[in-house]
Coordinates of C-alpha atoms in Angstrom, one line a residue:
M1 CA 58.6 13.7 -4.7
E2 CA 57.5 14.6 -1.4
H3 CA 55.1 17.3 -2.6
R4 CA 53.8 15.2 -5.6
T5 CA 53.0 12.3 -2.8
T6 CA 51.0 14.8 -0.5
R7 CA 49.4 16.1 -3.4
R8 CA 48.3 12.4 -4.6
A9 CA 47.1 11.6 -0.5
A10 CA 45.0 14.7 -0.3
R11 CA 43.3 14.0 -3.6
R12 CA 42.5 10.3 -2.1
E13 CA 41.1 12.1 1.0
R14 CA 38.7 14.2 0.1
P15 CA 35.2 12.9 0.9
V16 CA 33.3 10.8 -1.7
R17 CA 30.1 12.1 -2.7
Q18 CA 26.9 9.7 -1.3
T19 CA 23.7 9.6 -3.6
S20 CA 21.0 7.5 -3.7
A21 CA 19.6 6.7 -7.2
A22 CA 16.4 7.9 -8.0
N23 CA 13.8 5.3 -8.4
A24 CA 9.8 5.5 -8.5
F25 CA 10.2 6.8 -4.6
R26 CA 12.7 8.8 -4.7
F27 CA 13.4 11.9 -6.6
D28 CA 16.9 13.0 -8.4
E29 CA 18.7 15.1 -6.1
T30 CA 21.0 16.3 -8.8
G31 CA 18.9 19.4 -10.1
A32 CA 19.6 17.7 -14.0
A33 CA 17.6 19.2 -16.5
R34 CA 15.5 16.3 -18.2
V35 CA 16.2 15.5 -22.3
R36 CA 13.0 15.6 -24.5
F37 CA 12.4 14.5 -27.8
G38 CA 9.0 14.2 -29.8
F39 CA 8.1 14.6 -33.4
L40 CA 5.5 17.3 -33.0
D41 CA 7.0 21.1 -32.9
G42 CA 5.0 24.0 -30.9
G43 CA 2.9 24.5 -34.4
D44 CA 2.4 20.8 -35.0
L45 CA 0.9 20.9 -31.4
D46 CA -1.8 23.8 -32.2
I47 CA -3.1 22.5 -35.5
L48 CA -3.5 18.7 -33.4
K49 CA -5.4 20.8 -30.4
A50 CA -7.6 22.7 -32.9
R51 CA -9.0 19.2 -34.3
V52 CA -9.4 17.5 -31.1
V53 CA -11.3 20.9 -30.0
E54 CA -13.4 21.1 -33.4
L55 CA -14.4 17.0 -33.1
L56 CA -15.7 17.2 -30.0
S57 CA -17.6 20.6 -30.1
D58 CA -18.9 20.1 -33.8
Y59 CA -19.8 16.5 -33.9
G60 CA -19.5 15.1 -30.6
V61 CA -19.3 12.4 -28.5
V62 CA -22.0 9.5 -27.6
V63 CA -22.8 9.1 -23.7
L64 CA -24.7 6.0 -22.9
H65 CA -25.6 6.6 -19.2
P66 CA -29.0 8.7 -18.7
E67 CA -28.1 10.7 -15.5
A68 CA -24.5 11.8 -17.2
R69 CA -26.0 12.8 -20.6
A70 CA -28.6 15.0 -18.4
R71 CA -26.1 16.6 -16.6
L72 CA -23.9 17.5 -19.3
I73 CA -27.0 18.8 -20.9
K74 CA -27.7 20.7 -18.0
A75 CA -23.9 22.2 -17.8
G76 CA -23.7 23.3 -21.7
A77 CA -23.5 20.2 -23.9
R78 CA -25.8 20.0 -27.0
E79 CA -27.5 17.4 -28.5
G80 CA -25.7 16.3 -31.7
T81 CA -26.4 14.5 -34.9
G82 CA -27.9 10.6 -34.4
A83 CA -29.4 8.7 -30.8
D84 CA -27.3 9.8 -27.6
R85 CA -24.4 11.8 -29.0
L86 CA -23.6 15.2 -27.3
R87 CA -21.5 18.0 -28.5
L88 CA -19.4 19.7 -26.1
P89 CA -18.9 23.4 -26.5
R90 CA -15.5 24.7 -26.7
E91 CA -16.6 27.2 -23.8
L92 CA -16.5 23.9 -21.7
I93 CA -13.8 22.5 -22.7
A94 CA -11.9 25.2 -21.7
E95 CA -13.2 25.3 -18.6
A96 CA -13.0 21.6 -17.6
L97 CA -9.2 21.6 -18.6
A98 CA -8.8 24.8 -16.3
A99 CA -10.4 23.1 -13.6
T100 CA -9.1 19.9 -13.2
P101 CA -6.4 19.3 -11.2
K102 CA -3.0 19.5 -12.3
A103 CA -1.2 16.9 -10.2
A104 CA -2.3 13.9 -8.5
R105 CA -1.3 11.8 -5.1
L106 CA -1.1 8.2 -5.9
A107 CA -1.1 6.9 -2.6
G108 CA 0.7 3.3 -0.8
K109 CA -0.5 2.0 2.4
K110 CA 2.6 3.5 3.7
R111 CA 3.6 6.7 3.3
G112 CA 7.0 6.3 2.1
L113 CA 5.4 4.6 -1.2
D114 CA 3.4 7.0 -2.2
L115 CA 3.7 8.8 -5.6
V116 CA 3.5 12.3 -6.7
L117 CA 2.2 13.6 -10.5
P118 CA 4.0 15.3 -12.1
R119 CA 7.5 14.4 -10.2
P120 CA 9.0 17.6 -9.2
D121 CA 12.3 16.1 -10.9
G122 CA 10.7 15.9 -14.5
G123 CA 10.7 11.9 -14.1
F124 CA 8.7 9.2 -14.5
V125 CA 7.2 6.2 -12.7
M126 CA 6.3 2.6 -14.1
R127 CA 3.6 0.0 -13.2
T128 CA 3.1 -3.5 -13.9
G129 CA 1.0 -4.7 -16.7
T130 CA -2.5 -4.8 -16.9
G131 CA -5.8 -7.2 -18.1
A132 CA -3.3 -10.2 -19.0
H133 CA -5.3 -13.7 -19.2
G134 CA -2.0 -15.7 -19.4
Y135 CA 0.8 -16.4 -17.0
V136 CA 4.5 -17.7 -17.5
D137 CA 5.4 -19.4 -14.5
P138 CA 8.9 -18.2 -13.4
R139 CA 9.9 -22.1 -12.2
D140 CA 9.7 -23.7 -15.2
T141 CA 8.8 -20.7 -18.0
K142 CA 5.4 -22.8 -18.8
Y143 CA 2.5 -20.6 -19.7
R144 CA -0.6 -21.1 -18.1
N145 CA -4.1 -19.6 -17.6
M146 CA -3.7 -16.5 -14.9
D147 CA -4.9 -17.2 -11.6
L148 CA -4.9 -15.8 -7.6
S149 CA -1.9 -17.5 -7.2
A150 CA -0.1 -15.8 -9.8
V151 CA -1.5 -12.5 -8.3
S152 CA 0.1 -13.2 -5.5
E153 CA 3.4 -13.9 -7.2
I154 CA 3.1 -10.8 -9.2
A155 CA 2.8 -8.9 -6.2
A156 CA 5.5 -10.4 -5.0
V157 CA 7.9 -9.8 -7.3
A158 CA 6.5 -6.1 -8.1
N159 CA 6.8 -5.4 -4.3
T160 CA 10.9 -5.6 -4.8
L161 CA 10.9 -3.6 -8.2
D162 CA 12.2 -0.1 -7.4
E163 CA 11.0 1.8 -10.5
V164 CA 7.6 0.0 -9.9
G165 CA 5.4 2.3 -8.4
F166 CA 2.3 0.7 -8.0
I167 CA 0.8 -2.5 -9.1
A168 CA -1.9 -3.3 -11.7
H169 CA -4.7 -6.3 -11.7
P170 CA -4.9 -9.1 -14.3
F171 CA -7.8 -11.2 -15.3
V172 CA -8.2 -14.3 -13.8
H173 CA -9.4 -17.6 -14.2
G174 CA -11.0 -20.2 -12.0
V175 CA -13.3 -17.8 -10.4
P176 CA -16.7 -16.5 -11.9
E177 CA -16.0 -14.5 -14.7
K178 CA -18.5 -12.1 -14.1
T179 CA -17.0 -11.1 -10.8
A180 CA -12.9 -12.0 -11.9
D181 CA -12.2 -8.5 -11.1
I182 CA -13.5 -8.5 -7.9
H183 CA -11.2 -11.4 -7.0
S184 CA -8.1 -10.2 -8.9
Y185 CA -8.4 -6.8 -7.0
G186 CA -9.1 -8.0 -3.4
R187 CA -6.3 -10.7 -3.5
L188 CA -3.9 -8.1 -5.3
I189 CA -4.7 -5.0 -2.8
A190 CA -3.9 -7.5 0.3
R191 CA -0.4 -8.5 -0.6
T192 CA 1.2 -5.3 -1.8
D193 CA 1.6 -1.9 0.1
K194 CA 2.2 0.0 -2.7
H195 CA -0.7 1.6 -4.9
V196 CA -3.1 -0.6 -7.0
W197 CA -4.5 0.2 -10.2
M198 CA -8.5 -0.8 -10.3
Q199 CA -10.0 -1.9 -13.4
P200 CA -13.6 -2.9 -13.4
Y201 CA -15.0 -5.4 -15.9
Q202 CA -18.7 -4.7 -15.1
W203 CA -20.6 -1.7 -13.9
E204 CA -22.2 -3.5 -10.9
N205 CA -18.7 -4.7 -9.8
V206 CA -17.5 -0.9 -9.4
D207 CA -19.2 -0.4 -6.2
Y208 CA -17.6 -3.7 -4.4
L209 CA -14.2 -2.6 -5.8
M210 CA -14.7 0.7 -4.2
K211 CA -15.9 -0.6 -0.8
I212 CA -12.4 -3.4 -1.3
A213 CA -10.1 -0.4 -1.5
A214 CA -11.8 1.4 1.2
I215 CA -11.4 -1.7 3.3
A216 CA -8.2 -1.5 2.7
A217 CA -7.0 2.0 3.5
G218 CA -8.8 1.6 6.8
G219 CA -12.1 3.2 6.0
E220 CA -14.3 5.8 3.2
A221 CA -12.4 8.6 4.8
E222 CA -9.1 7.4 5.1
L223 CA -9.4 6.5 1.1
R224 CA -9.9 9.7 0.5
A225 CA -7.3 10.9 2.6
N226 CA -5.1 8.8 0.9
P227 CA -6.1 7.1 -1.9
I228 CA -4.7 3.9 -1.9
T229 CA -6.1 3.3 -5.2
S230 CA -6.8 4.7 -8.7
V231 CA -9.2 3.7 -11.2
I232 CA -9.3 3.3 -14.9
T233 CA -12.2 4.5 -16.9
C234 CA -12.0 3.8 -20.8
S235 CA -13.7 5.0 -24.2
F236 CA -15.2 2.5 -26.4
T237 CA -13.6 4.2 -29.6
P238 CA -14.5 5.4 -31.5
L239 CA -15.8 8.3 -29.8
E240 CA -18.7 6.6 -27.3
F241 CA -18.6 6.0 -23.7
K242 CA -20.1 3.3 -22.3
Y243 CA -22.7 2.6 -19.1
M244 CA -19.9 1.0 -16.8
D245 CA -17.3 3.8 -17.4
T246 CA -19.5 6.4 -17.3
H247 CA -20.1 4.9 -13.6
V248 CA -16.7 4.6 -13.2
I249 CA -16.3 8.4 -13.6
I250 CA -19.0 9.1 -10.8
Q251 CA -18.0 6.4 -8.2
A252 CA -14.4 8.0 -8.5
G253 CA -15.5 11.0 -7.6
K254 CA -17.6 9.7 -4.7
Y255 CA -14.7 7.8 -3.4
G256 CA -12.0 10.4 -4.1
V257 CA -9.8 8.2 -6.3
P258 CA -8.3 9.6 -9.3
L259 CA -8.8 8.5 -12.8
H260 CA -6.8 7.0 -15.4
A261 CA -8.9 8.1 -18.7
C262 CA -7.9 5.8 -21.0
S263 CA -8.5 5.8 -24.7
L264 CA -7.4 2.5 -26.7
P265 CA -7.3 3.3 -30.4
S266 CA -6.3 0.8 -33.4
S267 CA -5.3 2.5 -36.5
G268 CA -6.9 0.8 -39.3
G269 CA -9.7 -0.4 -37.2
T270 CA -11.7 1.9 -34.6
A271 CA -8.9 4.6 -35.9
P272 CA -7.5 5.9 -39.2
L273 CA -4.7 4.4 -40.9
S274 CA -2.1 7.1 -39.6
T275 CA -0.2 7.7 -36.2
A276 CA -1.5 11.8 -36.3
S277 CA -5.1 10.7 -36.3
M278 CA -4.7 8.1 -33.6
A279 CA -3.2 10.9 -31.9
V280 CA -6.6 13.1 -32.5
M281 CA -8.9 10.6 -31.6
A282 CA -6.9 9.3 -28.4
A283 CA -6.9 13.1 -27.3
A284 CA -10.4 13.5 -28.1
E285 CA -11.8 10.7 -26.0
I286 CA -9.4 11.8 -23.2
V287 CA -10.6 15.5 -23.3
G288 CA -13.5 14.5 -23.5
M289 CA -13.9 12.3 -20.5
T290 CA -11.9 15.1 -18.5
V291 CA -15.1 17.0 -19.5
M292 CA -17.5 14.2 -17.8
A293 CA -15.3 14.3 -15.0
H294 CA -15.6 18.1 -14.7
V295 CA -19.6 18.1 -14.6
L296 CA -20.1 14.2 -13.0
A297 CA -17.0 14.2 -10.2
P298 CA -15.7 17.9 -10.0
G299 CA -11.9 18.4 -8.6
T300 CA -11.1 14.3 -9.5
P301 CA -7.4 14.2 -10.6
V302 CA -7.5 12.9 -14.6
I303 CA -4.5 11.4 -16.1
A304 CA -4.3 11.3 -19.5
T305 CA -4.2 7.5 -20.8
P306 CA -3.5 6.7 -24.3
L307 CA -2.6 3.2 -25.1
M308 CA -2.0 3.2 -28.5
F309 CA -2.2 0.0 -31.3
T310 CA -1.8 -0.5 -34.9
L311 CA -3.7 -3.2 -36.4
D312 CA -1.6 -5.8 -38.8
M313 CA -3.4 -5.6 -41.7
R314 CA -2.0 -9.2 -42.9
T315 CA -3.2 -10.9 -39.5
G316 CA -5.8 -8.9 -37.6
S317 CA -3.5 -8.6 -34.7
A318 CA -3.2 -5.2 -32.4
L319 CA 0.8 -4.4 -32.2
Q320 CA 1.7 -2.3 -29.2
S321 CA 4.9 -2.0 -30.2
C322 CA 5.4 -1.6 -34.2
V323 CA 6.8 1.4 -35.3
E324 CA 3.5 3.1 -36.0
S325 CA 2.6 2.6 -32.6
L326 CA 5.4 3.9 -31.0
Q327 CA 5.4 7.0 -33.0
A328 CA 1.4 7.2 -32.0
A329 CA 2.5 7.0 -28.2
N330 CA 5.1 9.7 -28.4
M331 CA 3.1 12.1 -30.3
S332 CA -0.2 11.1 -28.2
I333 CA 2.2 12.0 -24.8
Q334 CA 3.2 15.2 -26.4
L335 CA -0.4 16.3 -27.5
M336 CA -1.9 15.6 -23.8
K337 CA 1.4 16.8 -22.0
Q338 CA 2.4 19.8 -23.7
G339 CA -1.0 20.5 -25.7
F340 CA -3.5 20.2 -23.0
G341 CA -1.4 20.2 -19.7
M342 CA -2.2 17.1 -18.6
M343 CA -0.6 14.4 -16.5
A344 CA 0.0 11.6 -19.0
H345 CA 0.2 7.7 -19.0
T346 CA 0.8 4.9 -21.9
Y347 CA 2.5 2.1 -22.2
G348 CA 6.3 2.3 -21.4
S349 CA 6.9 -1.4 -21.8
G350 CA 6.0 -4.4 -23.5
S351 CA 6.5 -6.4 -26.3
D352 CA 4.1 -8.4 -29.2
T353 CA 6.1 -11.4 -28.7
P354 CA 4.9 -14.1 -26.8
D355 CA 8.4 -14.8 -25.0
V356 CA 10.8 -13.0 -22.9
D357 CA 13.1 -12.9 -25.8
H358 CA 15.6 -11.2 -27.8
Q359 CA 12.6 -9.4 -29.9
S360 CA 11.2 -9.0 -26.4
M361 CA 13.6 -7.0 -25.2
A362 CA 14.8 -4.7 -28.4
E363 CA 10.8 -3.9 -28.8
R364 CA 10.2 -2.9 -25.1
A365 CA 13.6 -0.8 -24.9
L366 CA 12.2 1.0 -27.8
V367 CA 8.9 1.6 -26.2
T368 CA 10.5 3.1 -23.0
E369 CA 12.7 5.1 -24.3
T370 CA 10.2 6.5 -27.1
V371 CA 7.7 7.5 -24.3
A372 CA 10.0 8.6 -21.4
L373 CA 11.7 10.9 -23.8
A374 CA 8.2 12.3 -24.8
G375 CA 7.3 13.2 -21.1
A376 CA 5.5 10.1 -19.8
D377 CA 4.5 10.6 -16.4
I378 CA 3.6 7.1 -16.1
L379 CA 5.3 4.1 -18.0
G380 CA 2.8 1.3 -18.0
G381 CA 3.2 -2.6 -19.3
V382 CA 6.2 -3.8 -16.8
G383 CA 6.2 -7.8 -17.4
Q384 CA 3.8 -7.8 -20.4
L385 CA 3.8 -9.8 -23.6
E386 CA 2.1 -10.8 -26.6
C387 CA 0.4 -7.3 -26.7
A388 CA -0.2 -7.0 -23.2
T389 CA -2.3 -10.4 -22.4
V390 CA 0.4 -12.6 -21.0
F391 CA 2.8 -11.7 -17.5
S392 CA 6.0 -12.8 -16.8
P393 CA 7.8 -11.8 -14.0
V394 CA 11.0 -12.4 -14.8
Q395 CA 10.4 -10.0 -17.7
A396 CA 9.1 -7.6 -14.7
V397 CA 12.6 -8.1 -13.2
L398 CA 14.2 -7.3 -16.6
D399 CA 12.2 -4.4 -17.1
N400 CA 12.7 -2.5 -13.9
E401 CA 16.5 -2.8 -14.8
V402 CA 15.6 -1.0 -18.3
G403 CA 13.3 1.4 -16.7
A404 CA 16.7 2.4 -14.1
M405 CA 18.8 3.1 -17.3
M406 CA 16.3 4.9 -18.9
R407 CA 15.7 7.1 -15.6
R408 CA 19.5 7.6 -15.8
F409 CA 19.6 8.4 -19.7
L410 CA 16.7 11.1 -19.2
R411 CA 19.2 13.4 -16.9
K412 CA 21.0 16.0 -19.3
P413 CA 24.9 15.6 -18.4
S414 CA 26.2 18.9 -17.0
L415 CA 28.7 21.0 -18.9
D416 CA 30.2 23.3 -15.9
A417 CA 33.6 23.2 -15.4
E418 CA 33.5 21.1 -11.9
S419 CA 31.9 18.5 -14.1
L420 CA 34.3 18.1 -16.9
N421 CA 37.3 18.3 -14.4
W422 CA 38.6 20.9 -16.5
E423 CA 41.4 22.0 -14.4
E424 CA 43.0 19.0 -14.7
M425 CA 42.1 18.0 -18.5
M426 CA 44.3 21.3 -18.7
R427 CA 47.5 19.7 -17.0
I428 CA 47.0 16.4 -17.6
R429 CA 50.6 15.0 -17.7
Q430 CA 52.3 12.9 -21.0
G431 CA 50.8 9.3 -20.6
G432 CA 49.1 10.5 -17.6
H433 CA 45.4 9.0 -16.0
F434 CA 42.3 9.8 -13.9
L435 CA 42.2 7.1 -11.5
D436 CA 43.1 9.1 -8.8
S437 CA 41.9 11.9 -9.6
A438 CA 39.7 13.9 -7.0
H439 CA 36.9 14.4 -9.8
T440 CA 37.3 10.6 -10.2
I441 CA 37.2 9.7 -6.6
E442 CA 34.1 12.0 -5.6
T443 CA 32.0 11.0 -8.4
C444 CA 32.9 7.3 -9.3
R445 CA 29.9 5.9 -7.0
D446 CA 27.5 8.3 -8.8
Q447 CA 27.5 5.3 -12.0
L448 CA 24.4 3.4 -12.4
Q449 CA 24.8 0.0 -11.0
P450 CA 23.1 -3.2 -12.6
E451 CA 20.7 -5.4 -10.4
V452 CA 20.5 -8.0 -13.1
F453 CA 22.5 -7.1 -16.1
L454 CA 25.8 -8.8 -16.8
R455 CA 29.1 -6.8 -16.9
Q456 CA 31.6 -9.6 -16.8
G457 CA 34.7 -10.5 -18.9
R458 CA 34.3 -14.2 -20.9
D459 CA 36.3 -16.3 -18.4
D460 CA 34.0 -15.3 -15.2
Y461 CA 30.9 -16.0 -17.7
E462 CA 32.1 -19.6 -18.8
K463 CA 32.7 -20.3 -15.5
S464 CA 29.5 -19.2 -14.1
G465 CA 28.0 -22.2 -16.7
R466 CA 27.2 -19.1 -19.4
R467 CA 24.7 -17.8 -16.6
T468 CA 22.6 -14.9 -18.3
A469 CA 20.7 -11.8 -17.4
F470 CA 17.7 -14.0 -17.8
D471 CA 18.9 -16.6 -15.2
A472 CA 19.8 -13.6 -12.8
A473 CA 16.1 -12.2 -13.2
R474 CA 14.8 -15.6 -12.8
E475 CA 16.5 -16.4 -9.5
A476 CA 15.7 -12.6 -8.5
A477 CA 11.9 -12.9 -8.8
L478 CA 12.0 -16.9 -7.3
A479 CA 13.4 -15.2 -4.2
A480 CA 10.9 -12.7 -4.3
I481 CA 7.9 -15.2 -4.6
A482 CA 9.5 -17.2 -1.6
A483 CA 9.9 -14.3 1.0
A484 CA 6.5 -12.9 0.2
P485 CA 4.2 -12.9 3.5
E486 CA 2.0 -15.8 3.4
K487 CA -0.7 -14.1 4.0
G488 CA -0.4 -10.0 2.7
V489 CA -0.4 -7.1 4.3
L490 CA -4.1 -6.6 5.4
S491 CA -5.2 -7.9 8.9
E492 CA -7.1 -11.0 9.5
D493 CA -10.2 -8.6 9.9
Q494 CA -9.4 -6.7 6.5
R495 CA -8.9 -10.2 4.9
K496 CA -12.1 -11.5 5.9
E497 CA -14.2 -8.4 5.1
I498 CA -13.2 -8.6 1.8
A499 CA -13.5 -12.4 1.2
A500 CA -17.2 -11.7 2.2
L501 CA -17.6 -9.1 -0.3
A502 CA -16.4 -11.2 -3.0
A503 CA -18.9 -14.1 -1.8
H504 CA -21.5 -11.5 -1.9
A505 CA -20.8 -10.4 -5.2
D506 CA -20.4 -13.8 -6.7
E507 CA -23.9 -14.4 -5.2
H508 CA -26.2 -11.2 -6.5
I509 CA -23.7 -10.2 -9.4
V510 CA -23.4 -13.5 -11.5
A511 CA -27.1 -14.7 -10.3
A512 CA -28.3 -11.5 -12.5
Y513 CA -26.0 -12.4 -15.2
A514 CA -26.7 -15.8 -15.2
G515 CA -28.8 -17.1 -12.6
A516 CA -26.2 -19.6 -11.4
V517 CA -22.5 -19.1 -10.5
E518 CA -20.4 -20.4 -12.8
V519 CA -16.5 -21.4 -12.7
I520 CA -14.6 -20.8 -15.8

């Protein structure tokens, strides 16, 4: 009896393993492999890669930027059939893919908020949804047009979400339409220390946006050293590149900020009605932008960003979370990551429903799982509803929870004897248990603990007034908004300088388009 008591005491005295859960800013220290799933095998990837290269080299892309077109021709591009079309030689494609950086640092204003891609632990980072025109107020769940106060609230909530590595600015109302991106970006970058994703709306606005980023970083040299922003450049599917997006590539090289090369095919609309052809279209446009960046902004990191949509033939709506879009997203990430060796970014959350409801949670859980298993470096769409047109802070808090679960789910469990607790399993007594096992005591704190998801019994649930995860997420969002500093994170001088730039843009850009400043 004494021996058994001593043995149990020794087990309880064994030190408990102290580990910190991985998140957007903290790597997984276990060294565990990551589980992957994809629809494409090695032979499939070879077939689709060949189709992409054939499309670019034998048919080509349309480039509407005269300077860029001339520089591409000088680099070896050949004129194709039709006005402005350029065929990209196989040799130039291979050269661009080989020379383009395979890693990127998305810096925060504080070094502890820097993001390194790809992550050494094989995991991902998440980002908030972008482009939303609507906002669901967490106070009363009512819908309204997105405005600058909503941008401040998005920043306040996203600042508290550990799975969210960076924040995207939405479209805002209540300001001149032509400079809405400048106002939204200026508001967001002043209210977060996290990395910010820039999305220009007019070519004239790009310089203003870059100057705002430089002000927030502490100067152009500091922005190049620590790129606190990255910028999206988009194709105009199918296979065209507007003046603005080409200008974005040039300016990204000038200011030293990473590029998200984004393709947005819609099957049955701007791409053929099949998941495989969507993946080919997206990859062709992204590789085309990679070639352009190699020529126009050499050395600029390029993150492949296929955002896949399916056209609902009954309603004409674009869908991001239907099964066809899920398959296309998985395939496109495989093609860009495994096929072309690029960093990859796509929607890793989001729903086609307008509200934070049961459909939303089911769809976005499938999106997160499908894309994370494909190996995406960035999972976008946190908080977005109605196919990326609406943002909900409450949904963002719930998405953060799903992201934490998915990060742990990807970690392949160890099969070694220690992890199996094999020695104790082989001698467990009849009617025994493992509650006082040294293995249980050592590893019990490794279990992922939810922040807002519930794990309570019926009695406690009823006593709480049937408080749900939605209620907990809403409380977390409101607490984050209430705790946010009123004036943001920049100095008064920086805020004044950004405000002056926005006022200058309103005067000159709006006047150039309409002759007067009009508020939408």
